[in-house]
PDB file of N, CA and C in Angstrom:
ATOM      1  N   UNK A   1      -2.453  -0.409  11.298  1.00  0.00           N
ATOM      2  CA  UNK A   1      -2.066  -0.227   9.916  1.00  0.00           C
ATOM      3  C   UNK A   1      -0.569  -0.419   9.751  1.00  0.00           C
ATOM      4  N   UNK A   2       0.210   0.405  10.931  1.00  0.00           N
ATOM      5  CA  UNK A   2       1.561  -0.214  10.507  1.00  0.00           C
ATOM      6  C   UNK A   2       1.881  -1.806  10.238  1.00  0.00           C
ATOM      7  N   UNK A   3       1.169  -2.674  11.115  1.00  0.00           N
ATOM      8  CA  UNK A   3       1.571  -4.187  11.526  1.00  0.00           C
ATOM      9  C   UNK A   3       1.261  -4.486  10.225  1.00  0.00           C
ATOM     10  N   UNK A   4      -0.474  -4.216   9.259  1.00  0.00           N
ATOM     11  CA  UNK A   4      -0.203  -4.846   8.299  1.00  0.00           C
ATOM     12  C   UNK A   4       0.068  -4.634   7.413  1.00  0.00           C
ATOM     13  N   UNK A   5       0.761  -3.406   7.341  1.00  0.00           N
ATOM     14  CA  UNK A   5       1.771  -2.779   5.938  1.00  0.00           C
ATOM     15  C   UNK A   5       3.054  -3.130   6.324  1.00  0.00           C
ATOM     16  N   UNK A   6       3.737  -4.068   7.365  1.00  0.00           N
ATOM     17  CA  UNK A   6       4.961  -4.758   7.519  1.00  0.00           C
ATOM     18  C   UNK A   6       5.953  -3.137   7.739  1.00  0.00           C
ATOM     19  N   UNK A   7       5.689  -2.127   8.443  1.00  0.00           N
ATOM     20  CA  UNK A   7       6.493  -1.449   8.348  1.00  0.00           C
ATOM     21  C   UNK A   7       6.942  -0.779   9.900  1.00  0.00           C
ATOM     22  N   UNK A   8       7.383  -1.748  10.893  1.00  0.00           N
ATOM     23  CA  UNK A   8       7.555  -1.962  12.104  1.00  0.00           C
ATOM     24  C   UNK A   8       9.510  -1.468  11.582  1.00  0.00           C
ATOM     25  N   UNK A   9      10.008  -1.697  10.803  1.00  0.00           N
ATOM     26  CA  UNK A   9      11.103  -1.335  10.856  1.00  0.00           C
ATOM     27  C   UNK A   9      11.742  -0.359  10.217  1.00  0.00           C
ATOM     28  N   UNK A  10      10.767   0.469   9.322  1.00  0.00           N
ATOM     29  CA  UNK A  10      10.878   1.909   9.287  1.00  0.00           C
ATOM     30  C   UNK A  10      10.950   2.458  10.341  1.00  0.00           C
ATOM     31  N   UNK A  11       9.590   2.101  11.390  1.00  0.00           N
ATOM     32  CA  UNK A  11       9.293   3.154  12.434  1.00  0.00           C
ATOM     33  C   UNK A  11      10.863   3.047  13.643  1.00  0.00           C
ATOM     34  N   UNK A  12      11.305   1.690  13.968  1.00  0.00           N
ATOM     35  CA  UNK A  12      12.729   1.524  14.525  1.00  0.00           C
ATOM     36  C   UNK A  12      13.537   1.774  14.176  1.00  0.00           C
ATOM     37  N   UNK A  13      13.730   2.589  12.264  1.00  0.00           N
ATOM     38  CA  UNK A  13      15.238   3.060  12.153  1.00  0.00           C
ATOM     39  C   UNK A  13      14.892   4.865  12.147  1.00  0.00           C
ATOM     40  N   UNK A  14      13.625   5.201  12.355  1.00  0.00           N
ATOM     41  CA  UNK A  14      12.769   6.371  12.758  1.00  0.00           C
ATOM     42  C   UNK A  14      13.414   6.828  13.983  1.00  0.00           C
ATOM     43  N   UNK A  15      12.955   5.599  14.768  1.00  0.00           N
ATOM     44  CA  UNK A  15      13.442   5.944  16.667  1.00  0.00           C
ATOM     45  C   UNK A  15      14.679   5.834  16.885  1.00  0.00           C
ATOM     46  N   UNK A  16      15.870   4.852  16.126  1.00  0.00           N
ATOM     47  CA  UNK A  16      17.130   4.846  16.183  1.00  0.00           C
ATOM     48  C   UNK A  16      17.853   6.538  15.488  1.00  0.00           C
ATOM     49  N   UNK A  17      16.972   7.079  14.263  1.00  0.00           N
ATOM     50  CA  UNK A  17      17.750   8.501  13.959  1.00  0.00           C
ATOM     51  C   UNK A  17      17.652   9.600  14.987  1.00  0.00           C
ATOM     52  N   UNK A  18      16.487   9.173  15.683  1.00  0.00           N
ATOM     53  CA  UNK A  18      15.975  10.519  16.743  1.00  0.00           C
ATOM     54  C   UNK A  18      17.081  10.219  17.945  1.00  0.00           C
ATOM     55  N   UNK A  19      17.182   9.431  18.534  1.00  0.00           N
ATOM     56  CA  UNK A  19      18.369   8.471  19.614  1.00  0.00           C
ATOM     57  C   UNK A  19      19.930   9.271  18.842  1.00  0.00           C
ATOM     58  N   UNK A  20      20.116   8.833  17.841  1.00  0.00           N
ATOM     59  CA  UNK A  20      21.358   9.251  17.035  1.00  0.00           C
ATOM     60  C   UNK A  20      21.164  11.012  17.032  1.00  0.00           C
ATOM     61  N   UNK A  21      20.763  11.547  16.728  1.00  0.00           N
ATOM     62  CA  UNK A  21      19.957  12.697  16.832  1.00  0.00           C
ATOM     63  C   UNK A  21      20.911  13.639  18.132  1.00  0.00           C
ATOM     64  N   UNK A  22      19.895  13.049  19.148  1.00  0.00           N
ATOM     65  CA  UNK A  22      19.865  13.438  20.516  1.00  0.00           C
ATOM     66  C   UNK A  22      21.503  13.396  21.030  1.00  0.00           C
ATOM     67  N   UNK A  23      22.021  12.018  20.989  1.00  0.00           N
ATOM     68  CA  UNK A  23      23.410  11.255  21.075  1.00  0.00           C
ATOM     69  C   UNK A  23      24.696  12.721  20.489  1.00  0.00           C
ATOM     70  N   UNK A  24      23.937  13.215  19.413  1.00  0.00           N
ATOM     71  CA  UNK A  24      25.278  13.990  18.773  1.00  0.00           C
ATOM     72  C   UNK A  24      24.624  15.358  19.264  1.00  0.00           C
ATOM     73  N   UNK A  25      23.955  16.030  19.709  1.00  0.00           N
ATOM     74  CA  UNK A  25      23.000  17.150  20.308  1.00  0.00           C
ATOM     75  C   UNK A  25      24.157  17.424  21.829  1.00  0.00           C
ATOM     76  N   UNK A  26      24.304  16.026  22.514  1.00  0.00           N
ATOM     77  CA  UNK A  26      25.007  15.743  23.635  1.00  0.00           C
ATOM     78  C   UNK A  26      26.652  15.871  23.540  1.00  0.00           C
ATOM     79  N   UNK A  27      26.581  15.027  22.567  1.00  0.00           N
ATOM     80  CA  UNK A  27      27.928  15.229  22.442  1.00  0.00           C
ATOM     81  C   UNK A  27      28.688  16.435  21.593  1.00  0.00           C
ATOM     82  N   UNK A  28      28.046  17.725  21.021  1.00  0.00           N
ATOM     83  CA  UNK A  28      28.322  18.499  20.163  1.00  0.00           C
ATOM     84  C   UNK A  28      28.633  19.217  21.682  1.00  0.00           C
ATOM     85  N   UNK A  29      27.628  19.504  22.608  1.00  0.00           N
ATOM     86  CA  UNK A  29      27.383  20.307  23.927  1.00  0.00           C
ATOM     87  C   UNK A  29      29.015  20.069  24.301  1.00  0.00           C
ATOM     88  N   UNK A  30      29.124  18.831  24.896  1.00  0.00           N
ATOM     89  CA  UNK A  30      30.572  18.700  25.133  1.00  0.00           C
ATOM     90  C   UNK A  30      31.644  18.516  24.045  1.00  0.00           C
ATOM     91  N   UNK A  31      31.627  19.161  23.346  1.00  0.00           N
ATOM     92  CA  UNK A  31      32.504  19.597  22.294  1.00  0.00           C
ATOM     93  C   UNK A  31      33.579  18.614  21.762  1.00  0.00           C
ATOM     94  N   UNK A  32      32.650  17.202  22.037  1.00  0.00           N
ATOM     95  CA  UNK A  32      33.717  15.818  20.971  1.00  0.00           C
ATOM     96  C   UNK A  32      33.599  15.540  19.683  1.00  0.00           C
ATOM     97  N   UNK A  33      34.450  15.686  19.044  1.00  0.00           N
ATOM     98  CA  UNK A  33      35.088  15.335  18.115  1.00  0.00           C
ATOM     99  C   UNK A  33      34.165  14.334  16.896  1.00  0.00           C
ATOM    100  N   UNK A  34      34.262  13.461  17.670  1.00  0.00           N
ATOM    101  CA  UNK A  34      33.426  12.463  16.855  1.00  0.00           C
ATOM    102  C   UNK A  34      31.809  12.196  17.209  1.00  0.00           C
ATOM    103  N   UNK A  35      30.894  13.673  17.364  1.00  0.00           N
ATOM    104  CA  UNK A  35      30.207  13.837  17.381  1.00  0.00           C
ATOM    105  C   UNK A  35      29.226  13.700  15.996  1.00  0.00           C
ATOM    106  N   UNK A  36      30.049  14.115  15.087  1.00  0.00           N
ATOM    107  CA  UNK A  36      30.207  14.550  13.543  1.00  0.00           C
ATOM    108  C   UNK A  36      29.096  13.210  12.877  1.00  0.00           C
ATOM    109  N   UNK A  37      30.246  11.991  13.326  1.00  0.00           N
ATOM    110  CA  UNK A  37      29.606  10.317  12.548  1.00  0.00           C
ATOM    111  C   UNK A  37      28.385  10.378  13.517  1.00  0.00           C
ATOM    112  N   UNK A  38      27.862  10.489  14.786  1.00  0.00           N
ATOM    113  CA  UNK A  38      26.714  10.668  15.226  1.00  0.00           C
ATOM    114  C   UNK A  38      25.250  11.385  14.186  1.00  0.00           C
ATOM    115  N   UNK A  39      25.897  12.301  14.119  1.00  0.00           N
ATOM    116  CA  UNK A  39      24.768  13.164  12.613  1.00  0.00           C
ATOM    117  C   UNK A  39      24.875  12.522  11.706  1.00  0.00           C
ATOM    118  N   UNK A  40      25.828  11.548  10.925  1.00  0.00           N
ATOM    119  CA  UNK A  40      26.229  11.294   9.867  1.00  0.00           C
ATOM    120  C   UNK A  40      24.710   9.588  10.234  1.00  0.00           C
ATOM    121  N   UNK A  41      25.191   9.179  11.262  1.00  0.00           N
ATOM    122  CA  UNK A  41      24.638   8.096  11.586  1.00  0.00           C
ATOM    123  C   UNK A  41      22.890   8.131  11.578  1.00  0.00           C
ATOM    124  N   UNK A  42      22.307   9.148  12.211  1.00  0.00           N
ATOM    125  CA  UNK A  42      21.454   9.707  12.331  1.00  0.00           C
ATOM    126  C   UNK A  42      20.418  10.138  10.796  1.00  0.00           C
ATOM    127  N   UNK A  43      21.131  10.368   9.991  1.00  0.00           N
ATOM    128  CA  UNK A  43      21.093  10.890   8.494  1.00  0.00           C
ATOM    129  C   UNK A  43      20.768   9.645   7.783  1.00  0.00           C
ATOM    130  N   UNK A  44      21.817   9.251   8.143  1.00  0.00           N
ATOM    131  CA  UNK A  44      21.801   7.356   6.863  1.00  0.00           C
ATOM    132  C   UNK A  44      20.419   6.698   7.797  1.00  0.00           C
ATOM    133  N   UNK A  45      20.165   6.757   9.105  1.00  0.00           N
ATOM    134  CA  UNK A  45      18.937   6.197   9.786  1.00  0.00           C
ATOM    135  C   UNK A  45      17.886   7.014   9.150  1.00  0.00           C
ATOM    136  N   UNK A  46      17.769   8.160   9.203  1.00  0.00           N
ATOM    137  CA  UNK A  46      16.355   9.184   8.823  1.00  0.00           C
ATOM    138  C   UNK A  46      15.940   8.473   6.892  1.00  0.00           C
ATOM    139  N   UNK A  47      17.088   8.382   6.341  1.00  0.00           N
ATOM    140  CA  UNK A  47      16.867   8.152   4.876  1.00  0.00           C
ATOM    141  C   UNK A  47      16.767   6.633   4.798  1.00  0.00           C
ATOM    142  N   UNK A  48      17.127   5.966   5.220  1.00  0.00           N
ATOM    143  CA  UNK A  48      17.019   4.459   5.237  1.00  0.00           C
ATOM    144  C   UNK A  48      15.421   3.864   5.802  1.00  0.00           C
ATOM    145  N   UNK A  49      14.773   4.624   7.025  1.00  0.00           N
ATOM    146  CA  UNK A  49      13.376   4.567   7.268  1.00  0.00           C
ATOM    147  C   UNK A  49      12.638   4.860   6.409  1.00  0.00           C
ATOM    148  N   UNK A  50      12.797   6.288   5.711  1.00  0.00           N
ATOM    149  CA  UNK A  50      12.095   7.009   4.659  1.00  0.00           C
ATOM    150  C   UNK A  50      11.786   6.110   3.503  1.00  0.00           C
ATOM    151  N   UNK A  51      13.241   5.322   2.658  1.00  0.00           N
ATOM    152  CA  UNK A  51      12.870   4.275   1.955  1.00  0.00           C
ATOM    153  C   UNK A  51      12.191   2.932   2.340  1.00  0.00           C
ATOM    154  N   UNK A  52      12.086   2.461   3.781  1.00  0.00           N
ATOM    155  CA  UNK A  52      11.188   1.648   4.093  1.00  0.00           C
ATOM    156  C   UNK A  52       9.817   2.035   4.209  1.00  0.00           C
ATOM    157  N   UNK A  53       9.478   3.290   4.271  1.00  0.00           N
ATOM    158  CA  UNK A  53       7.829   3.828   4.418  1.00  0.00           C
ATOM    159  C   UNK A  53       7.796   3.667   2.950  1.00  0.00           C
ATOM    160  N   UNK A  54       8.236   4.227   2.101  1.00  0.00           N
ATOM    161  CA  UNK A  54       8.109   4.346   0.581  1.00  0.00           C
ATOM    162  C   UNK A  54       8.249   2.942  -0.268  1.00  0.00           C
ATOM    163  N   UNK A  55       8.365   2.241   0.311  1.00  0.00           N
ATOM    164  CA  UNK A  55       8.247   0.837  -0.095  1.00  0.00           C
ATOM    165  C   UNK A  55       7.235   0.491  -0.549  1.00  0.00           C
ATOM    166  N   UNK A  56       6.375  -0.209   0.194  1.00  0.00           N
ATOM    167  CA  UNK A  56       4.994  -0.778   0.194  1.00  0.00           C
ATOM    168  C   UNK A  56       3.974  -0.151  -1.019  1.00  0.00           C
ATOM    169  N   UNK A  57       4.074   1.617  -0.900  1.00  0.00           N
ATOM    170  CA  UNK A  57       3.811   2.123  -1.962  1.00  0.00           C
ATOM    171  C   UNK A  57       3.646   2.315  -2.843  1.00  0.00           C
ATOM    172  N   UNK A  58       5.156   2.409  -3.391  1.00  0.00           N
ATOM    173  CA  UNK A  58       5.669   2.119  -4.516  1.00  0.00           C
ATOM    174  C   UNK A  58       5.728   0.768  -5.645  1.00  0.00           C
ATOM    175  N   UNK A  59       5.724  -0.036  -4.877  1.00  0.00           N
ATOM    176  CA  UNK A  59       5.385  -1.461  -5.358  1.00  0.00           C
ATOM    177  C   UNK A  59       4.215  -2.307  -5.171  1.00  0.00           C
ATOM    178  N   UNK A  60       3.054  -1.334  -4.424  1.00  0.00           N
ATOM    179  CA  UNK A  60       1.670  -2.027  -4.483  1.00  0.00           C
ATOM    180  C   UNK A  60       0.698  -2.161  -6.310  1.00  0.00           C
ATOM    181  N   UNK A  61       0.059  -3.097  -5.994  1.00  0.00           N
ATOM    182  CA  UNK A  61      -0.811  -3.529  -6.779  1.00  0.00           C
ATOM    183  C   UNK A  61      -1.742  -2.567  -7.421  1.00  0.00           C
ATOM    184  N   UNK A  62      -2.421  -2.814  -8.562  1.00  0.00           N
ATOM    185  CA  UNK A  62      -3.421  -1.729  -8.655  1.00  0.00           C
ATOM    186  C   UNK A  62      -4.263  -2.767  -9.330  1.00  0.00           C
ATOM    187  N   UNK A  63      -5.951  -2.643  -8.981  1.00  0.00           N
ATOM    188  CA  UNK A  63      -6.479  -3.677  -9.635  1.00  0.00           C
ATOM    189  C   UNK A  63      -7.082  -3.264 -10.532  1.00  0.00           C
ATOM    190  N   UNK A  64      -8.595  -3.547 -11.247  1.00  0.00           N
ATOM    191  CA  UNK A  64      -8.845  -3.335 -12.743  1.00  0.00           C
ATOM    192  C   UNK A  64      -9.200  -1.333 -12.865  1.00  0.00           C
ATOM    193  N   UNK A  65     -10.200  -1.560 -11.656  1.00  0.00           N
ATOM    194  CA  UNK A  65     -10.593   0.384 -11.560  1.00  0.00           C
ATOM    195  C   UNK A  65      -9.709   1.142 -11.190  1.00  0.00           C
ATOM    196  N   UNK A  66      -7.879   0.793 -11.038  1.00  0.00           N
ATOM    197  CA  UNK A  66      -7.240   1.865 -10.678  1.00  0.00           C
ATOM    198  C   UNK A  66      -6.815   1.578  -8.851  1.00  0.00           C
ATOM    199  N   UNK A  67      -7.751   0.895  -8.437  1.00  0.00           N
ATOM    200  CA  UNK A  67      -7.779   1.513  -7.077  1.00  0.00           C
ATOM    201  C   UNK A  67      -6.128   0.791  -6.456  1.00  0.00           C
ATOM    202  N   UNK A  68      -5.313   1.146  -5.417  1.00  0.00           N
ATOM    203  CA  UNK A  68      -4.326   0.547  -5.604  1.00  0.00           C
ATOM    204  C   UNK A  68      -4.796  -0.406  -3.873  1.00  0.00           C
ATOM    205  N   UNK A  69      -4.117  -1.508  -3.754  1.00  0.00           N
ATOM    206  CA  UNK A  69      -4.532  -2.454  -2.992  1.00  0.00           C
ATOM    207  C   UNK A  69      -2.998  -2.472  -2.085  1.00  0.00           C
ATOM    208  N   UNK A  70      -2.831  -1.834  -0.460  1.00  0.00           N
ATOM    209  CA  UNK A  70      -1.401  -2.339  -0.269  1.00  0.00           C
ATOM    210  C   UNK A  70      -1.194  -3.787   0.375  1.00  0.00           C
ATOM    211  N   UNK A  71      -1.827  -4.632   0.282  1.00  0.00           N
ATOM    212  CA  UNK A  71      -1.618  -6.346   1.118  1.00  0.00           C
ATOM    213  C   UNK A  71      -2.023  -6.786  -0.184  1.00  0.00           C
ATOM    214  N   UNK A  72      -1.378  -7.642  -0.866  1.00  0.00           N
ATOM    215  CA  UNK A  72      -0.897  -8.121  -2.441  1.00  0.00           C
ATOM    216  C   UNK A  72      -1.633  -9.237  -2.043  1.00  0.00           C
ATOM    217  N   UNK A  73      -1.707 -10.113  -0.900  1.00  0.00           N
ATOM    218  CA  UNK A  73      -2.488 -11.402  -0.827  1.00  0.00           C
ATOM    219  C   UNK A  73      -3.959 -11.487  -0.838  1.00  0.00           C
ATOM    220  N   UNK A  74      -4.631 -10.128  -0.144  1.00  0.00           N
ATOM    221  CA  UNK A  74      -6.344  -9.693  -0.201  1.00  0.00           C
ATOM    222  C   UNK A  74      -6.282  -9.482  -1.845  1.00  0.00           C
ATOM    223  N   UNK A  75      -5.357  -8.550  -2.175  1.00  0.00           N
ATOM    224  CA  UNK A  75      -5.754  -8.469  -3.873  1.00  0.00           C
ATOM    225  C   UNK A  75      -6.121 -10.154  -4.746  1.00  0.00           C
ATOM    226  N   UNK A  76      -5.441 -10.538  -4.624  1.00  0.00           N
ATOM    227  CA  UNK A  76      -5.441 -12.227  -5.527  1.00  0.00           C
ATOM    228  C   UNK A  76      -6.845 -12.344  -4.687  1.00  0.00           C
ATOM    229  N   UNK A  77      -6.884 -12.539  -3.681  1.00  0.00           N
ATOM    230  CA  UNK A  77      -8.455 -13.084  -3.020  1.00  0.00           C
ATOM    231  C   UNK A  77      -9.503 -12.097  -4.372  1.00  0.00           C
ATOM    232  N   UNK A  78      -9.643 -11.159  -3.808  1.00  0.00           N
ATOM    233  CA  UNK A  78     -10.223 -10.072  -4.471  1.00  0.00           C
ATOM    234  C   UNK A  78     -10.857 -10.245  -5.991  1.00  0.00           C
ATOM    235  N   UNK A  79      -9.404 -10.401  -6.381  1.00  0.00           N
ATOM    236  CA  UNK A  79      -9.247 -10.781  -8.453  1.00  0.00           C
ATOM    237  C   UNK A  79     -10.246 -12.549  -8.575  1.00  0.00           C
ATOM    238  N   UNK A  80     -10.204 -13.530  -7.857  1.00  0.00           N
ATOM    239  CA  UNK A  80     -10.449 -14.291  -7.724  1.00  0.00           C
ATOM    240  C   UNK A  80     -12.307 -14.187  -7.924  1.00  0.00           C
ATOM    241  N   UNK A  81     -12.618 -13.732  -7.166  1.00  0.00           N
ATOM    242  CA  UNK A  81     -14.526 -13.425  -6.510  1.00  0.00           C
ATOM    243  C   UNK A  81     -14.464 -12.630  -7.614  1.00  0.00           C
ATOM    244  N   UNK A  82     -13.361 -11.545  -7.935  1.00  0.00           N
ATOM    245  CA  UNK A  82     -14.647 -10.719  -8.765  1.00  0.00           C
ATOM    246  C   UNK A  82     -14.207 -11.537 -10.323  1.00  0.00           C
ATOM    247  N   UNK A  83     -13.535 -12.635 -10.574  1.00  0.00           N
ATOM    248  CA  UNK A  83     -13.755 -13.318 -12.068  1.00  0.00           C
ATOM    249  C   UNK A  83     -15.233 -14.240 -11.616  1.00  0.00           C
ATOM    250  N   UNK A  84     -15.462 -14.612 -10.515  1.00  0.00           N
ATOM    251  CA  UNK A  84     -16.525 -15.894 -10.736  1.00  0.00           C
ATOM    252  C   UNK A  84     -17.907 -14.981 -10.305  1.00  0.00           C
ATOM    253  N   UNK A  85     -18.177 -13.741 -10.387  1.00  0.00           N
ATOM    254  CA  UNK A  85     -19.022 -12.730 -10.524  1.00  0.00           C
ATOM    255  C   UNK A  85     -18.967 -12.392 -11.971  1.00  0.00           C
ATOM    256  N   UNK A  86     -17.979 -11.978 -12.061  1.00  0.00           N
ATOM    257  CA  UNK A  86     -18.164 -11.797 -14.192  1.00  0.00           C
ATOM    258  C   UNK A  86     -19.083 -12.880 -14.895  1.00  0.00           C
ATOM    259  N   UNK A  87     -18.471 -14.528 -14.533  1.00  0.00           N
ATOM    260  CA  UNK A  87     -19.188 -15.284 -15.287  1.00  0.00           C
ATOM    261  C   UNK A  87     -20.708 -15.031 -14.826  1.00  0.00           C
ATOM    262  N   UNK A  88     -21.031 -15.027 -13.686  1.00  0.00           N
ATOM    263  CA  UNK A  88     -22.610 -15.044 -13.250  1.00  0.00           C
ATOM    264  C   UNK A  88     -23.183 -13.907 -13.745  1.00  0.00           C
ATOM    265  N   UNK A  89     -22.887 -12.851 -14.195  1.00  0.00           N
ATOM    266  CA  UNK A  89     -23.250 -11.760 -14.688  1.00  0.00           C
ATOM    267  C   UNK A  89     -24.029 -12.131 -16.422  1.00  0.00           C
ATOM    268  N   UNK A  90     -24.834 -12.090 -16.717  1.00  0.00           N
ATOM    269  CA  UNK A  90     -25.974 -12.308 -18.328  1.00  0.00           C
ATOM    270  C   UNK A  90     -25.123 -11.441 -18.999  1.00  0.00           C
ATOM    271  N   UNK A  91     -24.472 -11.568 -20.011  1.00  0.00           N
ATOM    272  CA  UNK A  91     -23.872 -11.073 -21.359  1.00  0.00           C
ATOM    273  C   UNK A  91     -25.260  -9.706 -21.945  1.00  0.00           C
ATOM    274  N   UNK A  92     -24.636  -8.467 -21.961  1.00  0.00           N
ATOM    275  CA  UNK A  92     -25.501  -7.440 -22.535  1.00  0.00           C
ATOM    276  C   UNK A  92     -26.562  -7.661 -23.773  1.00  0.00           C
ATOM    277  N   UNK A  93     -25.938  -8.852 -24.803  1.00  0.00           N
ATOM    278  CA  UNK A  93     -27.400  -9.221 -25.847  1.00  0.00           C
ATOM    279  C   UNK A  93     -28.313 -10.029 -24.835  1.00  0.00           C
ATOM    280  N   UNK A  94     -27.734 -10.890 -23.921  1.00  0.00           N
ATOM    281  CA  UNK A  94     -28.839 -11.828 -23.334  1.00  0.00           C
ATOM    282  C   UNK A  94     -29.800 -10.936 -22.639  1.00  0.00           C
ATOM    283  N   UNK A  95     -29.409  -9.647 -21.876  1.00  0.00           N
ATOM    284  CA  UNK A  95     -29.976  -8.584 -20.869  1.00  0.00           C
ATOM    285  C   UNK A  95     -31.174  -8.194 -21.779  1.00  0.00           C
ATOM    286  N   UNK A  96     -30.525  -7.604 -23.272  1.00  0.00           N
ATOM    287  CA  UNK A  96     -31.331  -6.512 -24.169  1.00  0.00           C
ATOM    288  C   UNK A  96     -32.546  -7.625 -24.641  1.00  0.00           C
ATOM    289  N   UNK A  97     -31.974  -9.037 -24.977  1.00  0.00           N
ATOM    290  CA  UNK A  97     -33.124 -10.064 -25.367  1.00  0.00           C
ATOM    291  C   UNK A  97     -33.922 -10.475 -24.458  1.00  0.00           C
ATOM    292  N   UNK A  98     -33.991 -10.450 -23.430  1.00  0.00           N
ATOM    293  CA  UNK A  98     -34.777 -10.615 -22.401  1.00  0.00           C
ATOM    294  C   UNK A  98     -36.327  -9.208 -21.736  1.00  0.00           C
ATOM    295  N   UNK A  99     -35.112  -8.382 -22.410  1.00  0.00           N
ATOM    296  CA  UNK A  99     -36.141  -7.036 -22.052  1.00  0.00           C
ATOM    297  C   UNK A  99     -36.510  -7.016 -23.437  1.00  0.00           C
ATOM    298  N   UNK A 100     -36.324  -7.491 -24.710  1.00  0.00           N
ATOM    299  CA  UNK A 100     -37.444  -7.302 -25.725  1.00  0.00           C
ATOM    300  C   UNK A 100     -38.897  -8.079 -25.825  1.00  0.00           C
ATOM    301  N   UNK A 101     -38.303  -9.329 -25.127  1.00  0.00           N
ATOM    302  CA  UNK A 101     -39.354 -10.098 -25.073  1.00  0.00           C
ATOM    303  C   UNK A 101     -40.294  -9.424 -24.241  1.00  0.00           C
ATOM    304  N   UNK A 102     -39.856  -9.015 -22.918  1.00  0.00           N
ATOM    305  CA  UNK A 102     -40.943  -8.445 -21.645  1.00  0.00           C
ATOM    306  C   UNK A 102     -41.399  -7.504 -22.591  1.00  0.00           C
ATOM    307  N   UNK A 103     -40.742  -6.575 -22.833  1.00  0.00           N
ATOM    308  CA  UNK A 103     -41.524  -5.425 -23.801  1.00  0.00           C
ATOM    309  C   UNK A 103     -43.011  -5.980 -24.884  1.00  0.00           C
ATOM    310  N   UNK A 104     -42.388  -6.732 -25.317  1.00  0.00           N
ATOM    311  CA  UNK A 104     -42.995  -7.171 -26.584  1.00  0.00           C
ATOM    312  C   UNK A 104     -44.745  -8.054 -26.073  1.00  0.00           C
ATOM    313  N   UNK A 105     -44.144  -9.014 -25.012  1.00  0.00           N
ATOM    314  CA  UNK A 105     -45.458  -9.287 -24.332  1.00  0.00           C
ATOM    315  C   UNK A 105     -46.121  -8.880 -23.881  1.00  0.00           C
ATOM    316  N   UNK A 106     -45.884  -6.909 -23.015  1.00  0.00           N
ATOM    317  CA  UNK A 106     -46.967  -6.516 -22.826  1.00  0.00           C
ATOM    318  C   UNK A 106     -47.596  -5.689 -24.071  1.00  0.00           C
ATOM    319  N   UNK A 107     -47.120  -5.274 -25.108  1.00  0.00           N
ATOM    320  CA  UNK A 107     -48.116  -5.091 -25.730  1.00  0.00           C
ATOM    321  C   UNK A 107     -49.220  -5.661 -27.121  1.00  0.00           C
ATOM    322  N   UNK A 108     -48.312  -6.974 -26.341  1.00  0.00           N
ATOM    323  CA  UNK A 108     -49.438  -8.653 -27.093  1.00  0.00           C
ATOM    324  C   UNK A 108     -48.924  -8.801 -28.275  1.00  0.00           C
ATOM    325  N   UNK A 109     -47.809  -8.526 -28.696  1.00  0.00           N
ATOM    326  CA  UNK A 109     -47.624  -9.403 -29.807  1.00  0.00           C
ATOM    327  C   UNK A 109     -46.843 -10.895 -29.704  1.00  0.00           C
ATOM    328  N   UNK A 110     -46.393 -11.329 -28.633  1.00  0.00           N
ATOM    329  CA  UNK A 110     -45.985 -12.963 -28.602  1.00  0.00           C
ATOM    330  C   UNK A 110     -47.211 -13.667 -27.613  1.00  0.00           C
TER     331      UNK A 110
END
């Protein structure tokens, strides 16, 4: 599911905040200085992934029942089959005229 929601580089700026994370965890221990931009680095990675998971989401498709579709190219397939099913589908007077007739022939009047 990640591969085909394209979100291989959320999950790498995921593993780069935890790395950044750890990096300033180490260096806080030994009491440097510029441990500080490590967290800072770590932070802008955690929120920068977050908006790549929230992507796909946010800007997916929704087709006629609501349902939301996240691969935008299966949707068009999708929209496609279900218009050339509409046409094959009998129009509701043709349905109701068809069942008056059956009606009507079994009890012999045509």
């Amino acid at each position: 599911m990640i591969k085909t929601l394209k979100l291989q580089k959320a999950v790498i700026a995921f593993i780069l905040g935890v790395l950044a994370l750890i990096a300033y965890r180490v260096m806080s221990v030994n009491k440097m200085e510029s441990s500080n931009y490590m967290l800072s680095l770590a932070g802008i990675l955690f929120i920068a992934g977050a908006l790549m998971l929230i992507y796909p989401i946010i800007f997916a498709k929704k087709d006629k029942e609501g349902c939301v579709e996240l691969d935008p190219e299966i949707q068009e397939e999708m929209d496609s089959t279900e218009q050339v099913s509409e046409i094959e589908k009998p129009t509701t007077t043709e349905a109701a005229t068809t069942e008056t007739v059956a009606a009507k022939e079994k009890m012999g009047e045509v």
